[in-house]
DNA sequence: GTCTATACGATGATAGAC
DNA sequence: GTCTATCATCGTATAGAC
């Protein structure tokens, strides 16, 4: 995956770099915010760079100076997503594993646009040459590893149901979470994502 | 959702319509077959109408005579998908519910391109104006209703674990199935979709 | 270093000739 | 029905103003 047309990558203010003022970081932030909003609304392919540039109050060329390609902009938006909804990883040993997951799922209901963006991109990025592929590959691995580690701890404490494989249960949680959120996006009135997740966790934990 | 540039919609031979010979149905079938193959290979946005037309041995204009828009072609491909892998619905009372689902999941591993297409489209189509939205809305409702009905029968036979809600379990199966297939598309070597599904069903059924 | 202006090839869509 | 223009818009690339 190509990246890094400029320095910092994510978009933090880089006070140590190059001269008295660095408007670049702020401009990049503006662009990412608008791209984030438009991607969440219309999807990745449904949003044009000209649209995003206009929303951020600049020309197309200026946007492309900060982000060399639409792909670069996408990975910046994904990084921004992690920034905003951090706490997805499980702090080991802190509080109830199930409560933590359900609470996060409930919080997700406040940001349907973001969930939709994530769902769209995670499926779009399956194709071999997609710029977001590496991001989702790493993210799934990380989530499964986190959950499997937590479930292994619970198993050793005798709180995992007999015969349940922590690795399979971890993949199940990730899969169920994404799948039920997708159904919720279609029919929010008839799907309760948090309740469905809780129902599975109650089945597996004791 | 716009649709129906011509008559039948799906692509069946329409012998009663308009004149002695109806090449239209066959032409439409050729187009849908090639579009199906290319969508499954390169994705929806990755395939151009010119490509599809060339693969079907005709010009762009000719293809667009049969399908007024790329959206129309998409819904035809989705309908074709249901045609080919019918049996997704559960024949009531026939054989084991769990075996049926697991067997279907195993068969899906032979058509990864199609699974990828389905995953991409199901997420893309969440946006309000997407041409495939109604298709997936109806499909999720149908699947959940089928599974819930089957699970209710099993519950009345005392074969559903105590405390499990058939409706929630039905939504869980659909969600888990789609979610685990997506993970499998990313890392087929470390994910066993059929086994993961079986693991959940074993947990719920007795 | 930041930005505007302009152009390129490819896309989905449309109109009209045969 | 099938075809060949033709169109606006897409992502991208480059030249040059300040």
Short mmCIF file of C-alpha atoms (C1' of nucleotides) in Angstrom, two decimals:
data_model
loop_
_atom_site.label_atom_id
_atom_site.label_comp_id
_atom_site.label_asym_id
_atom_site.label_seq_id
_atom_site.Cartn_x
_atom_site.Cartn_y
_atom_site.Cartn_z
CA UNK A 1 0.00 0.00 0.00
CA UNK A 2 1.45 3.32 -0.94
CA UNK A 3 1.29 6.22 1.47
CA UNK A 4 2.99 9.19 3.01
CA UNK A 5 3.12 11.96 0.44
CA UNK A 6 4.10 14.29 3.26
CA UNK A 7 5.51 13.58 6.66
CA UNK A 8 3.44 12.76 9.74
CA UNK A 9 0.87 10.45 8.14
CA UNK A 10 -2.06 10.69 10.53
CA UNK A 11 -2.45 14.40 10.80
CA UNK A 12 -1.16 15.40 14.20
CA UNK A 13 0.22 18.88 14.60
CA UNK A 14 3.92 18.58 13.93
CA UNK A 15 5.40 21.50 15.85
CA UNK A 16 8.97 20.34 15.56
CA UNK A 17 8.94 20.25 11.79
CA UNK A 18 10.02 22.87 9.35
CA UNK A 19 9.65 26.47 10.23
CA UNK A 20 7.50 28.72 12.41
CA UNK A 21 4.03 27.66 11.25
CA UNK A 22 2.71 24.47 9.74
CA UNK A 23 -0.67 24.95 8.19
CA UNK A 24 -0.35 21.61 6.47
CA UNK A 25 -1.46 19.59 9.48
CA UNK A 26 -4.57 21.73 9.91
CA UNK A 27 -5.41 21.55 6.22
CA UNK A 28 -4.99 17.80 6.24
CA UNK A 29 -7.27 17.62 9.25
CA UNK A 30 -9.96 19.66 7.48
CA UNK A 31 -9.79 17.41 4.46
CA UNK A 32 -9.92 14.21 6.50
CA UNK A 33 -12.90 15.47 8.47
CA UNK A 34 -14.88 16.27 5.34
CA UNK A 35 -13.83 13.06 3.60
CA UNK A 36 -14.81 11.14 6.70
CA UNK A 37 -18.24 12.73 6.66
CA UNK A 38 -18.79 12.21 2.93
CA UNK A 39 -17.46 8.64 2.87
CA UNK A 40 -19.80 7.80 5.73
CA UNK A 41 -22.72 9.36 3.88
CA UNK A 42 -22.17 8.31 0.30
CA UNK A 43 -19.53 5.59 0.56
CA UNK A 44 -16.01 5.59 -0.77
CA UNK A 45 -16.80 5.20 -4.45
CA UNK A 46 -19.80 7.45 -4.16
CA UNK A 47 -17.76 10.45 -3.06
CA UNK A 48 -15.62 12.38 -5.51
CA UNK A 49 -12.44 14.26 -4.69
CA UNK A 50 -13.93 17.40 -6.19
CA UNK A 51 -16.83 17.13 -3.77
CA UNK A 52 -14.53 16.68 -0.80
CA UNK A 53 -12.30 19.54 -1.90
CA UNK A 54 -15.29 21.84 -2.25
CA UNK A 55 -16.59 20.83 1.18
CA UNK A 56 -13.18 21.59 2.68
CA UNK A 57 -13.13 24.94 0.90
CA UNK A 58 -10.26 24.36 -1.47
CA UNK A 59 -9.49 23.36 -5.00
CA UNK A 60 -9.03 19.83 -6.25
CA UNK A 61 -5.36 20.39 -6.87
CA UNK A 62 -4.85 21.63 -3.36
CA UNK A 63 -6.46 18.54 -1.90
CA UNK A 64 -4.26 16.40 -4.05
CA UNK A 65 -1.22 18.24 -2.88
CA UNK A 66 -1.95 17.09 0.66
CA UNK A 67 -3.11 13.61 -0.34
CA UNK A 68 -1.42 12.27 -3.43
CA UNK A 69 -4.29 9.94 -4.23
CA UNK A 70 -7.78 9.01 -3.14
CA UNK A 71 -6.24 5.88 -1.63
CA UNK A 72 -4.02 7.93 0.63
CA UNK A 73 -7.03 9.88 1.77
CA UNK A 74 -8.84 6.65 2.56
CA UNK A 75 -6.12 5.32 4.87
CA UNK A 76 -6.04 8.70 6.62
CA UNK A 77 -9.80 8.45 7.17
CA UNK A 78 -9.43 4.93 8.55
CA UNK A 79 -6.70 6.09 10.92
CA UNK A 80 -8.99 8.91 12.01
CA UNK A 81 -11.67 6.34 12.70
CA UNK A 82 -9.38 4.50 15.09
CA UNK A 83 -8.50 7.78 16.72
CA UNK A 84 -12.11 8.70 17.39
CA UNK A 85 -13.42 5.37 18.59
CA UNK A 86 -10.41 4.08 20.44
CA UNK A 87 -11.08 1.74 23.29
CA UNK A 88 -12.02 -1.05 20.91
CA UNK A 89 -9.13 -3.07 22.27
CA UNK A 90 -9.82 -4.73 25.56
CA UNK A 91 -7.90 -3.40 28.55
CA UNK A 92 -6.76 -6.70 30.03
CA UNK A 93 -8.35 -7.63 33.30
CA UNK A 94 -10.33 -4.43 33.64
CA UNK A 95 -14.04 -4.93 34.20
CA UNK A 96 -16.23 -7.52 32.56
CA UNK A 97 -15.27 -8.70 29.10
CA UNK A 98 -18.89 -9.01 28.04
CA UNK A 99 -19.86 -5.63 29.48
CA UNK A 100 -17.04 -3.97 27.63
CA UNK A 101 -18.11 -5.38 24.28
CA UNK A 102 -21.78 -4.67 24.77
CA UNK A 103 -21.05 -1.13 25.91
CA UNK A 104 -18.98 -0.50 22.80
CA UNK A 105 -21.76 -1.88 20.61
CA UNK A 106 -24.23 0.44 22.28
CA UNK A 107 -21.97 3.40 21.73
CA UNK A 108 -21.71 2.45 18.07
CA UNK A 109 -25.43 3.05 17.64
CA UNK A 110 -24.76 6.75 18.03
CA UNK A 111 -22.58 6.81 14.94
CA UNK A 112 -24.47 4.88 12.24
CA UNK A 113 -22.70 6.73 9.46
CA UNK A 114 -19.36 5.59 10.75
CA UNK A 115 -20.54 2.02 11.14
CA UNK A 116 -21.82 2.08 7.59
CA UNK A 117 -18.51 3.41 6.35
CA UNK A 118 -16.67 0.69 8.17
CA UNK A 119 -18.98 -2.02 6.85
CA UNK A 120 -18.72 -0.82 3.29
CA UNK A 121 -14.95 -0.51 3.39
CA UNK A 122 -14.32 -3.80 5.14
CA UNK A 123 -16.15 -5.58 2.34
CA UNK A 124 -14.83 -3.44 -0.50
CA UNK A 125 -11.29 -3.93 0.70
CA UNK A 126 -11.38 -7.68 0.26
CA UNK A 127 -10.25 -7.35 -3.35
CA UNK A 128 -6.53 -7.90 -3.70
CA UNK A 129 -5.57 -4.45 -4.91
CA UNK A 130 -7.70 -2.36 -2.59
CA UNK A 131 -5.81 0.33 -0.68
CA UNK A 132 -7.55 -0.51 2.59
CA UNK A 133 -6.84 -4.23 2.47
CA UNK A 134 -3.81 -4.21 4.76
CA UNK A 135 -5.65 -2.09 7.27
CA UNK A 136 -8.49 -4.57 7.65
CA UNK A 137 -6.20 -7.59 7.55
CA UNK A 138 -4.29 -6.21 10.51
CA UNK A 139 -7.41 -5.07 12.29
CA UNK A 140 -9.11 -8.47 12.16
CA UNK A 141 -5.96 -10.19 13.34
CA UNK A 142 -5.61 -7.77 16.21
CA UNK A 143 -9.23 -8.04 17.31
CA UNK A 144 -9.22 -11.84 17.18
CA UNK A 145 -5.95 -12.01 19.10
CA UNK A 146 -7.24 -9.62 21.77
CA UNK A 147 -10.48 -11.48 22.28
CA UNK A 148 -8.82 -14.89 22.21
CA UNK A 149 -6.34 -13.80 24.86
CA UNK A 150 -9.12 -12.45 27.05
CA UNK A 151 -11.19 -15.60 26.61
CA UNK A 152 -8.21 -17.76 27.46
CA UNK A 153 -7.82 -15.91 30.72
CA UNK A 154 -11.50 -16.46 31.42
CA UNK A 155 -11.21 -20.13 30.58
CA UNK A 156 -8.35 -20.57 33.00
CA UNK A 157 -10.54 -18.94 35.62
CA UNK A 158 -13.21 -21.51 34.87
CA UNK A 159 -15.62 -18.93 33.48
CA UNK A 160 -15.71 -20.20 29.88
CA UNK A 161 -18.27 -22.83 28.99
CA UNK A 162 -16.85 -26.32 28.68
CA UNK A 163 -15.84 -27.26 25.15
CA UNK A 164 -15.67 -23.69 23.79
CA UNK A 165 -12.49 -22.91 21.85
CA UNK A 166 -11.23 -19.39 22.67
CA UNK A 167 -9.95 -18.86 19.13
CA UNK A 168 -13.24 -19.85 17.53
CA UNK A 169 -15.23 -17.84 20.03
CA UNK A 170 -13.03 -14.82 19.31
CA UNK A 171 -13.64 -15.07 15.56
CA UNK A 172 -17.33 -15.59 16.29
CA UNK A 173 -17.56 -12.40 18.32
CA UNK A 174 -15.89 -10.36 15.58
CA UNK A 175 -18.05 -11.92 12.88
CA UNK A 176 -21.30 -11.63 14.81
CA UNK A 177 -20.57 -8.04 15.72
CA UNK A 178 -19.98 -6.96 12.16
CA UNK A 179 -22.81 -9.01 10.77
CA UNK A 180 -25.41 -7.84 13.25
CA UNK A 181 -24.39 -4.22 12.77
CA UNK A 182 -24.99 -4.60 9.07
CA UNK A 183 -28.48 -5.95 9.68
CA UNK A 184 -29.06 -3.13 12.13
CA UNK A 185 -28.12 -0.61 9.45
CA UNK A 186 -30.82 -2.03 7.19
CA UNK A 187 -33.57 -2.34 9.79
CA UNK A 188 -32.63 -0.56 13.02
CA UNK A 189 -36.16 -0.93 14.34
CA UNK A 190 -36.08 -4.73 14.30
CA UNK A 191 -32.46 -5.43 15.26
CA UNK A 192 -30.86 -4.87 18.66
CA UNK A 193 -27.15 -5.33 18.09
CA UNK A 194 -26.09 -5.01 21.73
CA UNK A 195 -28.76 -7.44 22.89
CA UNK A 196 -27.78 -9.98 20.24
CA UNK A 197 -24.14 -9.76 21.21
CA UNK A 198 -25.03 -10.08 24.90
CA UNK A 199 -27.10 -13.11 24.09
CA UNK A 200 -24.11 -14.89 22.53
CA UNK A 201 -21.73 -13.87 25.30
CA UNK A 202 -24.15 -15.13 27.95
CA UNK A 203 -24.21 -18.42 26.10
CA UNK A 204 -20.43 -18.75 26.14
CA UNK A 205 -19.47 -17.23 29.49
CA UNK A 206 -20.56 -18.30 32.93
CA UNK B 1 -35.18 1.34 -6.93
CA UNK B 2 -35.51 1.80 -10.63
CA UNK B 3 -35.79 -1.30 -12.75
CA UNK B 4 -37.45 -3.06 -15.62
CA UNK B 5 -36.21 -1.50 -18.82
CA UNK B 6 -37.80 -4.39 -20.68
CA UNK B 7 -40.35 -6.89 -19.55
CA UNK B 8 -39.63 -10.06 -17.62
CA UNK B 9 -36.94 -8.78 -15.20
CA UNK B 10 -35.11 -11.94 -14.28
CA UNK B 11 -34.31 -13.28 -17.69
CA UNK B 12 -36.56 -16.24 -18.27
CA UNK B 13 -37.49 -17.11 -21.83
CA UNK B 14 -40.70 -15.26 -22.51
CA UNK B 15 -42.34 -17.28 -25.27
CA UNK B 16 -45.70 -15.59 -25.04
CA UNK B 17 -44.33 -12.13 -25.69
CA UNK B 18 -44.10 -10.23 -28.91
CA UNK B 19 -43.49 -12.14 -32.09
CA UNK B 20 -42.14 -15.46 -33.34
CA UNK B 21 -38.64 -15.39 -31.84
CA UNK B 22 -37.31 -13.76 -28.73
CA UNK B 23 -33.57 -13.45 -28.86
CA UNK B 24 -33.78 -10.81 -26.19
CA UNK B 25 -34.03 -13.32 -23.37
CA UNK B 26 -30.99 -15.19 -24.61
CA UNK B 27 -29.01 -12.02 -25.09
CA UNK B 28 -29.91 -10.87 -21.62
CA UNK B 29 -28.82 -14.24 -20.29
CA UNK B 30 -25.44 -13.95 -22.03
CA UNK B 31 -24.91 -10.52 -20.56
CA UNK B 32 -25.92 -11.56 -17.06
CA UNK B 33 -23.61 -14.57 -17.18
CA UNK B 34 -20.61 -12.48 -18.17
CA UNK B 35 -21.47 -9.72 -15.72
CA UNK B 36 -21.86 -12.33 -13.00
CA UNK B 37 -18.42 -13.71 -13.77
CA UNK B 38 -16.75 -10.32 -13.95
CA UNK B 39 -18.49 -8.88 -10.88
CA UNK B 40 -17.39 -11.95 -8.93
CA UNK B 41 -13.83 -11.54 -10.17
CA UNK B 42 -13.26 -7.80 -10.07
CA UNK B 43 -16.19 -6.53 -8.04
CA UNK B 44 -19.01 -4.26 -9.07
CA UNK B 45 -17.09 -1.01 -9.36
CA UNK B 46 -14.06 -2.80 -10.78
CA UNK B 47 -15.94 -4.03 -13.82
CA UNK B 48 -16.84 -1.68 -16.65
CA UNK B 49 -19.80 -2.02 -18.94
CA UNK B 50 -17.46 -1.96 -21.92
CA UNK B 51 -15.62 -4.95 -20.49
CA UNK B 52 -18.82 -6.87 -19.94
CA UNK B 53 -20.11 -5.99 -23.37
CA UNK B 54 -16.87 -7.17 -24.97
CA UNK B 55 -16.98 -10.42 -22.99
CA UNK B 56 -20.54 -11.00 -24.16
CA UNK B 57 -19.51 -10.24 -27.74
CA UNK B 58 -21.44 -7.04 -28.30
CA UNK B 59 -21.07 -3.30 -28.19
CA UNK B 60 -21.63 -1.07 -25.20
CA UNK B 61 -24.74 0.41 -26.76
CA UNK B 62 -26.21 -3.00 -27.35
CA UNK B 63 -25.67 -4.03 -23.77
CA UNK B 64 -27.31 -0.83 -22.64
CA UNK B 65 -30.27 -1.52 -24.82
CA UNK B 66 -30.95 -4.67 -22.79
CA UNK B 67 -30.05 -3.16 -19.43
CA UNK B 68 -30.80 0.52 -19.20
CA UNK B 69 -28.22 1.07 -16.50
CA UNK B 70 -25.46 -0.68 -14.62
CA UNK B 71 -27.82 -0.77 -11.66
CA UNK B 72 -30.36 -2.76 -13.61
CA UNK B 73 -27.67 -5.21 -14.57
CA UNK B 74 -26.71 -5.55 -10.94
CA UNK B 75 -30.16 -6.58 -9.76
CA UNK B 76 -30.31 -9.09 -12.60
CA UNK B 77 -27.02 -10.57 -11.43
CA UNK B 78 -28.31 -10.78 -7.87
CA UNK B 79 -31.44 -12.54 -9.06
CA UNK B 80 -29.27 -14.94 -11.01
CA UNK B 81 -27.28 -15.62 -7.87
CA UNK B 82 -30.46 -16.69 -6.07
CA UNK B 83 -31.36 -18.85 -9.03
CA UNK B 84 -28.03 -20.70 -9.01
CA UNK B 85 -27.62 -21.22 -5.28
CA UNK B 86 -31.20 -21.85 -4.37
CA UNK B 87 -31.68 -24.12 -1.45
CA UNK B 88 -30.56 -21.37 0.89
CA UNK B 89 -34.05 -21.43 2.29
CA UNK B 90 -34.62 -24.30 4.66
CA UNK B 91 -36.97 -27.03 3.44
CA UNK B 92 -39.09 -27.34 6.56
CA UNK B 93 -38.65 -30.56 8.47
CA UNK B 94 -36.22 -32.09 6.02
CA UNK B 95 -32.97 -33.28 7.54
CA UNK B 96 -30.96 -31.52 10.21
CA UNK B 97 -31.18 -27.76 10.42
CA UNK B 98 -27.55 -27.45 11.46
CA UNK B 99 -26.31 -29.86 8.80
CA UNK B 100 -28.13 -27.92 6.14
CA UNK B 101 -26.53 -24.63 7.10
CA UNK B 102 -23.05 -26.06 7.49
CA UNK B 103 -23.30 -27.85 4.16
CA UNK B 104 -24.29 -24.63 2.43
CA UNK B 105 -21.38 -22.82 4.05
CA UNK B 106 -19.00 -25.50 2.83
CA UNK B 107 -20.37 -25.24 -0.69
CA UNK B 108 -19.83 -21.47 -0.56
CA UNK B 109 -16.09 -22.02 -0.22
CA UNK B 110 -16.06 -23.18 -3.82
CA UNK B 111 -17.23 -19.79 -5.04
CA UNK B 112 -15.13 -17.21 -3.19
CA UNK B 113 -15.58 -14.62 -5.92
CA UNK B 114 -19.31 -14.79 -5.57
CA UNK B 115 -19.15 -14.62 -1.80
CA UNK B 116 -16.96 -11.56 -2.08
CA UNK B 117 -19.42 -9.97 -4.48
CA UNK B 118 -22.24 -10.65 -2.08
CA UNK B 119 -20.32 -9.23 0.88
CA UNK B 120 -19.35 -6.09 -0.96
CA UNK B 121 -22.83 -5.46 -2.27
CA UNK B 122 -24.61 -6.17 1.00
CA UNK B 123 -22.53 -3.46 2.64
CA UNK B 124 -22.58 -1.03 -0.28
CA UNK B 125 -26.32 -1.33 -0.57
CA UNK B 126 -26.94 0.05 2.91
CA UNK B 127 -26.96 3.59 1.56
CA UNK B 128 -30.47 4.83 0.97
CA UNK B 129 -30.31 5.28 -2.78
CA UNK B 130 -28.44 2.11 -3.71
CA UNK B 131 -30.15 0.01 -6.39
CA UNK B 132 -29.60 -3.22 -4.46
CA UNK B 133 -31.01 -2.00 -1.17
CA UNK B 134 -34.48 -3.50 -1.55
CA UNK B 135 -32.95 -6.80 -2.56
CA UNK B 136 -30.90 -7.13 0.62
CA UNK B 137 -33.68 -5.78 2.83
CA UNK B 138 -35.97 -8.51 1.58
CA UNK B 139 -33.27 -11.13 1.71
CA UNK B 140 -32.37 -10.52 5.34
CA UNK B 141 -36.02 -10.52 6.34
CA UNK B 142 -36.60 -13.78 4.51
CA UNK B 143 -33.55 -15.52 5.95
CA UNK B 144 -34.33 -14.43 9.50
CA UNK B 145 -37.94 -15.50 9.16
CA UNK B 146 -36.97 -18.89 7.76
CA UNK B 147 -34.44 -19.60 10.47
CA UNK B 148 -36.71 -18.31 13.24
CA UNK B 149 -39.50 -20.56 12.04
CA UNK B 150 -37.21 -23.56 11.93
CA UNK B 151 -35.80 -22.78 15.37
CA UNK B 152 -39.30 -22.41 16.78
CA UNK B 153 -40.16 -25.88 15.55
CA UNK B 154 -37.00 -27.19 17.18
CA UNK B 155 -37.81 -25.41 20.42
CA UNK B 156 -41.27 -26.98 20.54
CA UNK B 157 -39.56 -30.33 20.06
CA UNK B 158 -37.37 -29.56 23.06
CA UNK B 159 -34.20 -29.40 21.01
CA UNK B 160 -33.40 -25.71 21.54
CA UNK B 161 -31.32 -24.75 24.55
CA UNK B 162 -33.33 -23.26 27.39
CA UNK B 163 -33.51 -19.49 27.33
CA UNK B 164 -32.57 -19.06 23.66
CA UNK B 165 -34.86 -16.74 21.70
CA UNK B 166 -35.52 -18.13 18.19
CA UNK B 167 -35.65 -14.64 16.68
CA UNK B 168 -32.34 -13.59 18.20
CA UNK B 169 -30.71 -16.89 17.29
CA UNK B 170 -31.95 -16.49 13.71
CA UNK B 171 -30.42 -13.03 13.41
CA UNK B 172 -27.26 -14.38 15.02
CA UNK B 173 -26.91 -17.14 12.44
CA UNK B 174 -27.31 -14.71 9.56
CA UNK B 175 -24.88 -12.23 11.10
CA UNK B 176 -22.30 -14.82 12.06
CA UNK B 177 -22.47 -16.42 8.65
CA UNK B 178 -21.82 -13.20 6.78
CA UNK B 179 -19.22 -11.97 9.22
CA UNK B 180 -17.21 -15.16 9.27
CA UNK B 181 -17.28 -15.40 5.49
CA UNK B 182 -15.80 -11.92 5.30
CA UNK B 183 -12.97 -12.91 7.63
CA UNK B 184 -12.48 -16.05 5.58
CA UNK B 185 -12.11 -13.95 2.43
CA UNK B 186 -9.28 -12.03 4.07
CA UNK B 187 -7.45 -14.98 5.59
CA UNK B 188 -8.83 -18.29 4.27
CA UNK B 189 -5.92 -20.19 5.83
CA UNK B 190 -6.79 -19.19 9.38
CA UNK B 191 -10.60 -19.16 9.26
CA UNK B 192 -12.90 -22.16 8.95
CA UNK B 193 -16.34 -20.73 8.29
CA UNK B 194 -18.22 -24.02 8.39
CA UNK B 195 -16.56 -25.07 11.63
CA UNK B 196 -17.30 -21.73 13.27
CA UNK B 197 -20.94 -21.92 12.27
CA UNK B 198 -21.17 -25.51 13.50
CA UNK B 199 -19.66 -24.42 16.79
CA UNK B 200 -22.42 -21.88 17.36
CA UNK B 201 -25.18 -24.24 16.28
CA UNK B 202 -23.87 -26.94 18.62
CA UNK B 203 -24.03 -24.40 21.42
CA UNK B 204 -27.65 -23.54 20.72
CA UNK B 205 -29.16 -26.85 19.66
CA UNK B 206 -29.28 -30.08 21.63
"C1'" DG C 1 5.60 25.07 0.22
"C1'" DT C 2 1.02 25.83 -1.00
"C1'" DC C 3 -2.16 26.45 -4.32
"C1'" DT C 4 -4.85 27.21 -8.99
"C1'" DA C 5 -5.56 26.00 -13.67
"C1'" DT C 6 -5.71 22.87 -17.14
"C1'" DA C 7 -5.54 18.56 -19.56
"C1'" DC C 8 -5.61 13.36 -20.04
"C1'" DG C 9 -7.78 8.72 -20.42
"C1'" DA C 10 -11.65 6.05 -18.80
"C1'" DT C 11 -16.21 5.66 -17.02
"C1'" DG C 12 -21.67 5.38 -17.26
"C1'" DA C 13 -25.20 7.37 -19.85
"C1'" DT C 14 -27.76 9.23 -23.96
"C1'" DA C 15 -29.18 10.13 -28.84
"C1'" DG C 16 -29.77 8.86 -33.32
"C1'" DA C 17 -28.38 6.31 -37.76
"C1'" DC C 18 -29.08 1.91 -39.98
"C1'" DG D 1 -31.82 -4.60 -32.10
"C1'" DT D 2 -27.40 -3.11 -32.84
"C1'" DC D 3 -24.29 0.09 -33.72
"C1'" DT D 4 -21.37 4.58 -33.57
"C1'" DA D 5 -20.86 9.05 -31.86
"C1'" DT D 6 -21.11 12.26 -28.08
"C1'" DC D 7 -21.48 13.93 -23.29
"C1'" DA D 8 -20.42 15.01 -18.27
"C1'" DT D 9 -17.79 13.34 -14.63
"C1'" DC D 10 -14.38 10.55 -12.58
"C1'" DG D 11 -9.22 10.02 -10.62
"C1'" DT D 12 -4.85 11.52 -11.87
"C1'" DA D 13 -0.88 14.29 -13.61
"C1'" DT D 14 1.60 18.44 -14.63
"C1'" DA D 15 2.85 23.42 -15.23
"C1'" DG D 16 3.35 27.41 -13.10
"C1'" DA D 17 1.67 31.53 -9.94
"C1'" DC D 18 2.78 33.33 -5.39
#
